[in-house]
Amino acid sequence: MARTVRDATLETRAARMQLPTGRKHWRSIEQGLHLGYRRGPRGGAWLGRRCVDGKYPETVLGIADDATDADGTTVLDYRAALKAAREWWQAEERKALGISDTHRGAYTIADALADYEKHYEARGGKDLTNLRSIVNSHIVPALGALDTAKLTTRRLRDWHHGLATAPKMVRTAKGAKERKTQEFDPRDPEAVRRRRSRANRILTVLKAALNHAHAEHHISIDDAWARVQPFHDVDQARIHYLSTAECTRLLNTCEPDFRSLVKAALLTGARYGELVRLKVRDINLESGSIFIAESKNGKSRHVPLTDEGIDHFRSLALGKAGPAPVFLRADGATWKASHQARPLATACEQAKIEPAITFHGLRDTYASMLAMRGVPMAVIAAALGHADTRITEKHYAHLAPSYVADTIRANMPRLGLEEETNVASIRKAG
Protein backbone atom coordinates (compact mmCIF):
# COMPACT_ATOMS: atom_id res chain seq x y z
CA MET A 1 0.00 0.00 0.00
CA ALA A 2 1.45 3.36 -0.99
CA ARG A 3 2.28 5.61 1.91
CA THR A 4 0.55 8.96 2.30
CA VAL A 5 2.86 11.95 2.53
CA ARG A 6 1.81 14.92 4.58
CA ASP A 7 3.63 17.85 3.02
CA ALA A 8 5.85 19.83 5.32
CA THR A 9 6.50 23.54 4.88
CA LEU A 10 10.15 23.79 3.86
CA GLU A 11 10.44 26.98 1.81
CA THR A 12 11.86 29.37 4.41
CA ARG A 13 14.39 29.16 7.22
CA ALA A 14 11.78 30.36 9.70
CA ALA A 15 9.37 27.60 8.71
CA ARG A 16 12.05 24.93 8.96
CA MET A 17 13.09 26.14 12.40
CA GLN A 18 9.60 25.26 13.65
CA LEU A 19 10.01 21.60 12.67
CA PRO A 20 11.05 18.98 15.27
CA THR A 21 14.73 18.00 15.20
CA GLY A 22 15.94 14.51 14.43
CA ARG A 23 13.00 13.66 12.17
CA LYS A 24 12.72 13.61 8.38
CA HIS A 25 10.12 15.95 6.92
CA TRP A 26 8.97 15.32 3.36
CA ARG A 27 7.28 17.29 0.64
CA SER A 28 5.97 15.75 -2.59
CA ILE A 29 7.26 17.72 -5.57
CA GLU A 30 5.86 15.41 -8.25
CA GLN A 31 4.57 11.88 -8.52
CA GLY A 32 7.10 9.45 -7.03
CA LEU A 33 9.60 12.14 -5.99
CA HIS A 34 9.90 13.90 -2.64
CA LEU A 35 12.13 16.59 -1.22
CA GLY A 36 13.06 16.03 2.40
CA TYR A 37 14.61 17.99 5.27
CA ARG A 38 16.13 16.83 8.54
CA ARG A 39 17.26 19.29 11.22
CA GLY A 40 20.09 18.35 13.52
CA PRO A 41 21.72 20.16 16.45
CA ARG A 42 24.03 22.14 14.13
CA GLY A 43 21.73 22.71 11.16
CA GLY A 44 19.67 20.91 8.60
CA ALA A 45 20.24 18.83 5.48
CA TRP A 46 18.26 18.38 2.28
CA LEU A 47 17.21 14.87 1.28
CA GLY A 48 15.75 13.29 -1.83
CA ARG A 49 13.49 10.25 -2.04
CA ARG A 50 12.00 8.41 -5.02
CA CYS A 51 9.47 5.60 -5.27
CA VAL A 52 10.81 2.42 -6.91
CA ASP A 53 8.54 -0.65 -6.86
CA GLY A 54 6.99 0.39 -3.57
CA LYS A 55 10.34 1.16 -1.93
CA TYR A 56 11.80 4.61 -1.22
CA PRO A 57 15.56 4.89 -1.72
CA GLU A 58 16.96 8.14 -0.32
CA THR A 59 19.95 10.38 -0.89
CA VAL A 60 21.49 13.45 0.75
CA LEU A 61 21.31 16.43 -1.61
CA GLY A 62 23.22 19.04 0.39
CA ILE A 63 23.35 21.27 3.45
CA ALA A 64 20.35 23.52 4.10
CA ASP A 65 20.96 27.27 4.28
CA ASP A 66 19.77 27.44 7.90
CA ALA A 67 22.88 29.08 9.31
CA THR A 68 24.95 29.85 6.19
CA ASP A 69 23.99 31.61 2.99
CA ALA A 70 23.48 29.30 0.03
CA ASP A 71 26.34 28.88 -2.43
CA GLY A 72 24.42 26.71 -4.92
CA THR A 73 26.89 23.83 -4.59
CA THR A 74 27.07 22.38 -1.08
CA VAL A 75 24.80 24.82 0.77
CA LEU A 76 21.40 24.94 -0.89
CA ASP A 77 18.32 27.10 -0.49
CA TYR A 78 14.88 25.63 -1.12
CA ARG A 79 14.83 26.28 -4.89
CA ALA A 80 18.32 24.84 -5.37
CA ALA A 81 17.30 21.78 -3.36
CA LEU A 82 14.27 21.27 -5.64
CA LYS A 83 16.54 21.40 -8.69
CA ALA A 84 19.02 18.99 -7.09
CA ALA A 85 16.22 16.53 -6.28
CA ARG A 86 14.97 16.54 -9.87
CA GLU A 87 18.47 16.13 -11.31
CA TRP A 88 19.12 13.20 -8.94
CA TRP A 89 15.80 11.61 -9.97
CA GLN A 90 16.57 11.99 -13.68
CA ALA A 91 20.07 10.52 -13.27
CA GLU A 92 18.73 7.53 -11.32
CA GLU A 93 15.97 6.90 -13.86
CA ARG A 94 18.44 7.01 -16.73
CA LYS A 95 20.81 4.70 -14.87
CA ALA A 96 17.99 2.19 -14.28
CA LEU A 97 17.22 2.20 -18.01
CA GLY A 98 20.87 1.75 -18.97
CA ILE A 99 21.03 5.17 -20.63
CA SER A 100 24.42 6.88 -20.42
CA ASP A 101 24.29 10.14 -18.53
CA THR A 102 26.92 12.25 -20.26
CA HIS A 103 25.15 15.61 -19.93
CA ARG A 104 26.32 17.96 -17.22
CA GLY A 105 24.73 21.19 -16.03
CA ALA A 106 21.38 22.60 -17.12
CA TYR A 107 19.62 20.69 -19.87
CA THR A 108 18.44 23.44 -22.20
CA ILE A 109 15.90 23.53 -24.99
CA ALA A 110 18.80 23.69 -27.43
CA ASP A 111 20.11 20.43 -25.94
CA ALA A 112 16.67 18.83 -26.31
CA LEU A 113 16.42 19.95 -29.93
CA ALA A 114 19.91 18.65 -30.76
CA ASP A 115 19.11 15.25 -29.23
CA TYR A 116 15.78 15.11 -31.05
CA GLU A 117 17.39 15.95 -34.39
CA LYS A 118 19.78 13.01 -33.98
CA HIS A 119 16.87 10.75 -33.04
CA TYR A 120 14.79 12.00 -36.00
CA GLU A 121 17.63 11.38 -38.45
CA ALA A 122 18.42 7.93 -36.98
CA ARG A 123 14.84 6.73 -37.39
CA GLY A 124 14.76 7.86 -41.02
CA GLY A 125 12.81 11.12 -40.73
CA LYS A 126 11.81 12.30 -44.20
CA ASP A 127 11.98 16.06 -43.69
CA LEU A 128 15.29 16.70 -41.91
CA THR A 129 16.05 19.88 -43.87
CA ASN A 130 12.73 21.47 -42.92
CA LEU A 131 13.16 20.34 -39.31
CA ARG A 132 16.56 22.03 -39.09
CA SER A 133 15.20 25.18 -40.69
CA ILE A 134 12.37 25.40 -38.14
CA VAL A 135 14.72 24.72 -35.24
CA ASN A 136 17.41 27.19 -36.29
CA SER A 137 15.10 29.98 -37.46
CA HIS A 138 12.22 29.91 -35.01
CA ILE A 139 13.02 27.95 -31.84
CA VAL A 140 16.69 28.19 -30.88
CA PRO A 141 16.98 32.00 -31.20
CA ALA A 142 13.99 32.56 -28.89
CA LEU A 143 14.12 29.62 -26.49
CA GLY A 144 17.38 27.73 -26.97
CA ALA A 145 19.13 28.98 -23.82
CA LEU A 146 16.22 28.18 -21.48
CA ASP A 147 16.72 25.48 -18.86
CA THR A 148 14.04 22.84 -19.47
CA ALA A 149 13.64 22.44 -15.70
CA LYS A 150 12.43 26.05 -15.52
CA LEU A 151 9.95 25.99 -18.41
CA THR A 152 6.53 27.45 -17.76
CA THR A 153 3.32 27.15 -19.72
CA ARG A 154 2.99 30.93 -19.90
CA ARG A 155 6.48 31.34 -21.40
CA LEU A 156 5.80 28.77 -24.11
CA ARG A 157 2.27 30.01 -24.80
CA ASP A 158 3.49 33.60 -25.21
CA TRP A 159 6.17 32.40 -27.62
CA HIS A 160 3.64 30.37 -29.62
CA HIS A 161 1.21 33.29 -29.88
CA GLY A 162 4.07 35.59 -30.81
CA LEU A 163 4.92 33.38 -33.77
CA ALA A 164 1.42 33.93 -35.14
CA THR A 165 1.81 37.72 -35.15
CA ALA A 166 5.48 37.98 -36.13
CA PRO A 167 6.40 39.27 -39.62
CA LYS A 168 6.91 36.59 -42.22
CA MET A 169 10.52 35.69 -43.08
CA VAL A 170 11.22 35.89 -46.80
CA ARG A 171 13.93 34.23 -48.82
CA THR A 172 17.08 36.30 -49.36
CA ALA A 173 20.06 35.98 -51.64
CA LYS A 174 22.69 33.37 -50.84
CA GLY A 175 25.23 34.60 -48.29
CA ALA A 176 22.97 37.30 -46.87
CA LYS A 177 23.78 37.97 -43.21
CA GLU A 178 20.26 39.01 -42.24
CA ARG A 179 16.88 37.54 -43.10
CA LYS A 180 14.34 39.94 -44.58
CA THR A 181 10.84 40.06 -43.17
CA GLN A 182 7.49 40.95 -44.65
CA GLU A 183 4.57 42.32 -42.65
CA PHE A 184 1.19 40.67 -43.07
CA ASP A 185 -2.25 42.22 -42.81
CA PRO A 186 -3.93 41.09 -39.55
CA ARG A 187 -7.28 42.07 -41.09
CA ASP A 188 -6.87 39.41 -43.78
CA PRO A 189 -8.39 36.15 -42.43
CA GLU A 190 -6.36 34.00 -44.82
CA ALA A 191 -3.11 35.70 -43.81
CA VAL A 192 -3.95 35.15 -40.13
CA ARG A 193 -4.81 31.51 -40.81
CA ARG A 194 -1.49 30.91 -42.55
CA ARG A 195 0.53 32.50 -39.73
CA ARG A 196 -1.34 30.51 -37.08
CA SER A 197 -0.96 27.30 -39.05
CA ARG A 198 2.77 27.96 -39.33
CA ALA A 199 2.98 28.66 -35.58
CA ASN A 200 1.30 25.31 -34.94
CA ARG A 201 3.82 23.45 -37.09
CA ILE A 202 6.70 25.06 -35.20
CA LEU A 203 5.05 24.23 -31.87
CA THR A 204 4.70 20.61 -33.01
CA VAL A 205 8.47 20.38 -33.55
CA LEU A 206 9.21 21.84 -30.11
CA LYS A 207 6.74 19.50 -28.41
CA ALA A 208 8.21 16.50 -30.23
CA ALA A 209 11.70 17.43 -29.00
CA LEU A 210 10.53 17.95 -25.41
CA ASN A 211 8.51 14.73 -25.44
CA HIS A 212 11.63 12.89 -26.61
CA ALA A 213 13.66 14.50 -23.82
CA HIS A 214 10.97 13.50 -21.32
CA ALA A 215 11.00 9.91 -22.60
CA GLU A 216 14.79 9.87 -22.22
CA HIS A 217 14.42 11.17 -18.63
CA HIS A 218 16.21 14.46 -19.27
CA ILE A 219 13.02 16.21 -18.10
CA SER A 220 10.97 14.93 -15.18
CA ILE A 221 7.53 16.42 -15.95
CA ASP A 222 5.77 17.48 -19.15
CA ASP A 223 3.15 19.86 -17.75
CA ALA A 224 4.72 23.04 -19.14
CA TRP A 225 4.29 22.20 -22.82
CA ALA A 226 1.41 19.73 -22.54
CA ARG A 227 -0.88 22.62 -21.56
CA VAL A 228 0.06 24.76 -24.57
CA GLN A 229 -2.74 24.27 -27.09
CA PRO A 230 -2.38 24.83 -30.86
CA PHE A 231 -4.63 27.26 -32.69
CA HIS A 232 -7.79 25.51 -33.84
CA ASP A 233 -9.38 25.39 -37.31
CA VAL A 234 -6.36 26.76 -39.15
CA ASP A 235 -5.24 23.76 -41.21
CA GLN A 236 -7.86 23.97 -43.94
CA ALA A 237 -5.70 25.74 -46.46
CA ARG A 238 -7.06 27.66 -49.38
CA ILE A 239 -5.73 25.58 -52.24
CA HIS A 240 -3.59 27.62 -54.62
CA TYR A 241 -3.49 26.11 -58.09
CA LEU A 242 -2.62 27.36 -61.55
CA SER A 243 -4.84 27.80 -64.57
CA THR A 244 -3.84 26.23 -67.87
CA ALA A 245 -2.63 29.61 -69.11
CA GLU A 246 -0.53 30.14 -65.96
CA CYS A 247 1.01 26.68 -66.37
CA THR A 248 2.11 27.64 -69.87
CA ARG A 249 3.56 30.98 -68.72
CA LEU A 250 5.41 29.30 -65.86
CA LEU A 251 6.97 26.65 -68.07
CA ASN A 252 8.05 29.29 -70.59
CA THR A 253 10.01 31.20 -67.93
CA CYS A 254 11.78 28.18 -66.37
CA GLU A 255 15.35 27.26 -67.27
CA PRO A 256 15.43 24.08 -69.42
CA ASP A 257 16.68 21.73 -66.67
CA PHE A 258 14.08 23.01 -64.22
CA ARG A 259 11.33 23.17 -66.85
CA SER A 260 11.42 19.39 -67.33
CA LEU A 261 10.98 18.93 -63.57
CA VAL A 262 8.09 21.40 -63.30
CA LYS A 263 6.37 19.87 -66.32
CA ALA A 264 6.68 16.40 -64.78
CA ALA A 265 5.09 17.67 -61.56
CA LEU A 266 2.15 19.15 -63.46
CA LEU A 267 1.66 15.91 -65.43
CA THR A 268 1.92 13.50 -62.48
CA GLY A 269 1.15 15.35 -59.24
CA ALA A 270 4.30 13.80 -57.78
CA ARG A 271 6.16 15.52 -54.96
CA TYR A 272 9.53 17.18 -55.54
CA GLY A 273 11.40 14.53 -53.55
CA GLU A 274 9.66 11.72 -55.41
CA LEU A 275 10.60 13.15 -58.80
CA VAL A 276 14.26 13.88 -58.08
CA ARG A 277 14.71 10.29 -56.78
CA LEU A 278 13.16 8.85 -59.94
CA LYS A 279 15.37 6.53 -62.02
CA VAL A 280 15.01 5.78 -65.73
CA ARG A 281 14.07 2.18 -64.86
CA ASP A 282 11.03 3.57 -62.99
CA ILE A 283 9.49 4.74 -66.29
CA ASN A 284 7.26 2.17 -67.98
CA LEU A 285 6.32 3.49 -71.40
CA GLU A 286 4.42 0.31 -72.31
CA SER A 287 1.97 0.64 -69.42
CA GLY A 288 2.15 4.43 -69.53
CA SER A 289 3.15 4.96 -65.91
CA ILE A 290 5.97 5.88 -63.57
CA PHE A 291 6.84 3.98 -60.41
CA ILE A 292 7.34 5.95 -57.18
CA ALA A 293 9.44 3.56 -55.09
CA GLU A 294 9.11 5.47 -51.84
CA SER A 295 6.63 8.22 -51.07
CA LYS A 296 6.17 10.46 -48.05
CA ASN A 297 4.25 7.76 -46.20
CA GLY A 298 6.87 5.13 -47.06
CA LYS A 299 4.67 3.31 -49.57
CA SER A 300 5.24 2.82 -53.29
CA ARG A 301 2.73 3.58 -56.05
CA HIS A 302 2.30 3.66 -59.82
CA VAL A 303 1.23 6.97 -61.34
CA PRO A 304 -0.56 6.72 -64.71
CA LEU A 305 0.54 9.04 -67.49
CA THR A 306 -1.49 10.82 -70.14
CA ASP A 307 -0.28 10.76 -73.74
CA GLU A 308 1.41 14.09 -73.06
CA GLY A 309 3.06 12.60 -69.98
CA ILE A 310 4.28 9.54 -71.91
CA ASP A 311 5.87 11.78 -74.56
CA HIS A 312 7.57 13.88 -71.85
CA PHE A 313 9.07 10.94 -69.99
CA ARG A 314 10.07 9.22 -73.24
CA SER A 315 12.17 12.26 -74.13
CA LEU A 316 13.68 12.34 -70.63
CA ALA A 317 14.66 8.64 -70.73
CA LEU A 318 16.11 8.71 -74.25
CA GLY A 319 19.71 7.44 -74.31
CA LYS A 320 19.96 6.95 -70.54
CA ALA A 321 20.74 3.73 -68.66
CA GLY A 322 18.20 2.25 -66.24
CA PRO A 323 19.95 3.30 -62.98
CA ALA A 324 20.45 6.89 -64.18
CA PRO A 325 18.47 9.71 -62.55
CA VAL A 326 15.67 11.04 -64.72
CA PHE A 327 16.26 14.63 -63.62
CA LEU A 328 19.64 16.34 -63.37
CA ARG A 329 20.64 19.97 -63.09
CA ALA A 330 22.29 21.75 -65.99
CA ASP A 331 25.74 21.15 -64.45
CA GLY A 332 25.08 17.41 -64.17
CA ALA A 333 24.51 17.48 -60.40
CA THR A 334 21.50 15.92 -58.76
CA TRP A 335 18.64 18.01 -57.40
CA LYS A 336 18.83 18.23 -53.60
CA ALA A 337 16.44 19.34 -50.88
CA SER A 338 15.23 22.94 -51.34
CA HIS A 339 17.08 23.37 -54.67
CA GLN A 340 13.70 23.93 -56.30
CA ALA A 341 12.60 26.89 -54.17
CA ARG A 342 14.71 29.68 -55.64
CA PRO A 343 14.29 28.85 -59.38
CA LEU A 344 10.54 28.41 -58.88
CA ALA A 345 10.21 31.76 -57.12
CA THR A 346 12.19 33.41 -59.94
CA ALA A 347 10.06 31.76 -62.62
CA CYS A 348 6.84 32.85 -60.90
CA GLU A 349 8.08 36.42 -60.71
CA GLN A 350 8.94 36.46 -64.42
CA ALA A 351 5.64 34.77 -65.33
CA LYS A 352 3.73 37.31 -63.21
CA ILE A 353 2.13 34.60 -61.07
CA GLU A 354 0.96 36.12 -57.79
CA PRO A 355 1.11 34.83 -55.20
CA ALA A 356 4.02 32.66 -56.25
CA ILE A 357 3.25 28.95 -56.42
CA THR A 358 5.22 26.44 -54.37
CA PHE A 359 6.33 23.11 -55.77
CA HIS A 360 3.59 21.47 -53.74
CA GLY A 361 1.23 23.88 -55.49
CA LEU A 362 2.05 22.08 -58.75
CA ARG A 363 0.76 18.90 -57.11
CA ASP A 364 -2.35 20.82 -56.04
CA THR A 365 -2.77 22.04 -59.63
CA TYR A 366 -2.70 18.46 -60.94
CA ALA A 367 -5.27 17.28 -58.38
CA SER A 368 -7.47 20.36 -58.77
CA MET A 369 -7.69 20.00 -62.55
CA LEU A 370 -8.78 16.39 -62.13
CA ALA A 371 -11.34 17.30 -59.46
CA MET A 372 -12.84 20.07 -61.59
CA ARG A 373 -13.38 17.55 -64.39
CA GLY A 374 -15.35 15.24 -62.13
CA VAL A 375 -12.69 12.57 -61.57
CA PRO A 376 -13.71 10.54 -58.47
CA MET A 377 -11.85 11.35 -55.26
CA ALA A 378 -10.72 7.71 -54.92
CA VAL A 379 -8.94 7.93 -58.28
CA ILE A 380 -7.22 11.20 -57.36
CA ALA A 381 -6.23 9.77 -53.95
CA ALA A 382 -4.62 6.74 -55.61
CA ALA A 383 -2.65 8.92 -58.04
CA LEU A 384 -1.43 11.18 -55.23
CA GLY A 385 -0.54 8.29 -52.92
CA HIS A 386 -3.01 9.18 -50.17
CA ALA A 387 -3.87 6.28 -47.84
CA ASP A 388 -7.59 6.95 -48.32
CA THR A 389 -9.86 9.69 -49.64
CA ARG A 390 -10.15 11.75 -46.45
CA ILE A 391 -7.21 14.07 -47.17
CA THR A 392 -8.13 14.22 -50.85
CA GLU A 393 -11.70 15.22 -50.08
CA LYS A 394 -10.56 17.75 -47.48
CA HIS A 395 -8.46 19.62 -50.03
CA TYR A 396 -10.09 19.05 -53.41
CA ALA A 397 -13.73 17.94 -53.13
CA HIS A 398 -14.99 21.53 -53.06
CA LEU A 399 -13.46 22.09 -56.49
CA ALA A 400 -15.96 19.72 -58.09
CA PRO A 401 -19.28 21.36 -57.17
CA SER A 402 -20.99 20.45 -60.43
CA TYR A 403 -19.98 16.79 -60.06
CA VAL A 404 -21.27 16.68 -56.47
CA ALA A 405 -24.46 18.54 -57.34
CA ASP A 406 -25.17 16.38 -60.39
CA THR A 407 -24.69 13.19 -58.35
CA ILE A 408 -27.06 14.39 -55.61
CA ARG A 409 -29.72 15.52 -58.09
CA ALA A 410 -29.54 12.22 -59.95
CA ASN A 411 -29.87 10.06 -56.84
CA MET A 412 -31.99 11.98 -54.30
CA PRO A 413 -35.65 10.80 -54.53
CA ARG A 414 -38.49 13.28 -54.76
CA LEU A 415 -40.14 13.54 -51.33
CA GLY A 416 -43.38 15.28 -52.38
CA LEU A 417 -43.10 17.93 -49.70
CA GLU A 418 -44.50 20.84 -51.73
CA GLU A 419 -47.06 22.92 -49.83
CA GLU A 420 -50.20 24.17 -51.56
CA THR A 421 -50.56 27.94 -51.59
CA ASN A 422 -52.96 30.47 -53.05
CA VAL A 423 -50.25 33.10 -53.35
CA ALA A 424 -49.64 33.99 -56.98
CA SER A 425 -46.28 35.23 -58.15
CA ILE A 426 -46.09 38.83 -59.22
CA ARG A 427 -44.74 39.21 -62.70
CA LYS A 428 -43.64 42.42 -64.23
CA ALA A 429 -46.00 43.45 -66.99
CA GLY A 430 -44.45 43.26 -70.40
Coordinates of C-alpha atoms in Angstrom, one line a residue, residues 165-170 180-188 191-192:
T165 CA 1.8 37.7 -35.1
A166 CA 5.5 38.0 -36.1
P167 CA 6.4 39.3 -39.6
K168 CA 6.9 36.6 -42.2
M169 CA 10.5 35.7 -43.1
V170 CA 11.2 35.9 -46.8
K180 CA 14.3 39.9 -44.6
T181 CA 10.8 40.1 -43.2
Q182 CA 7.5 40.9 -44.7
E183 CA 4.6 42.3 -42.7
F184 CA 1.2 40.7 -43.1
D185 CA -2.3 42.2 -42.8
P186 CA -3.9 41.1 -39.5
R187 CA -7.3 42.1 -41.1
D188 CA -6.9 39.4 -43.8
A191 CA -3.1 35.7 -43.8
V192 CA -4.0 35.2 -40.1

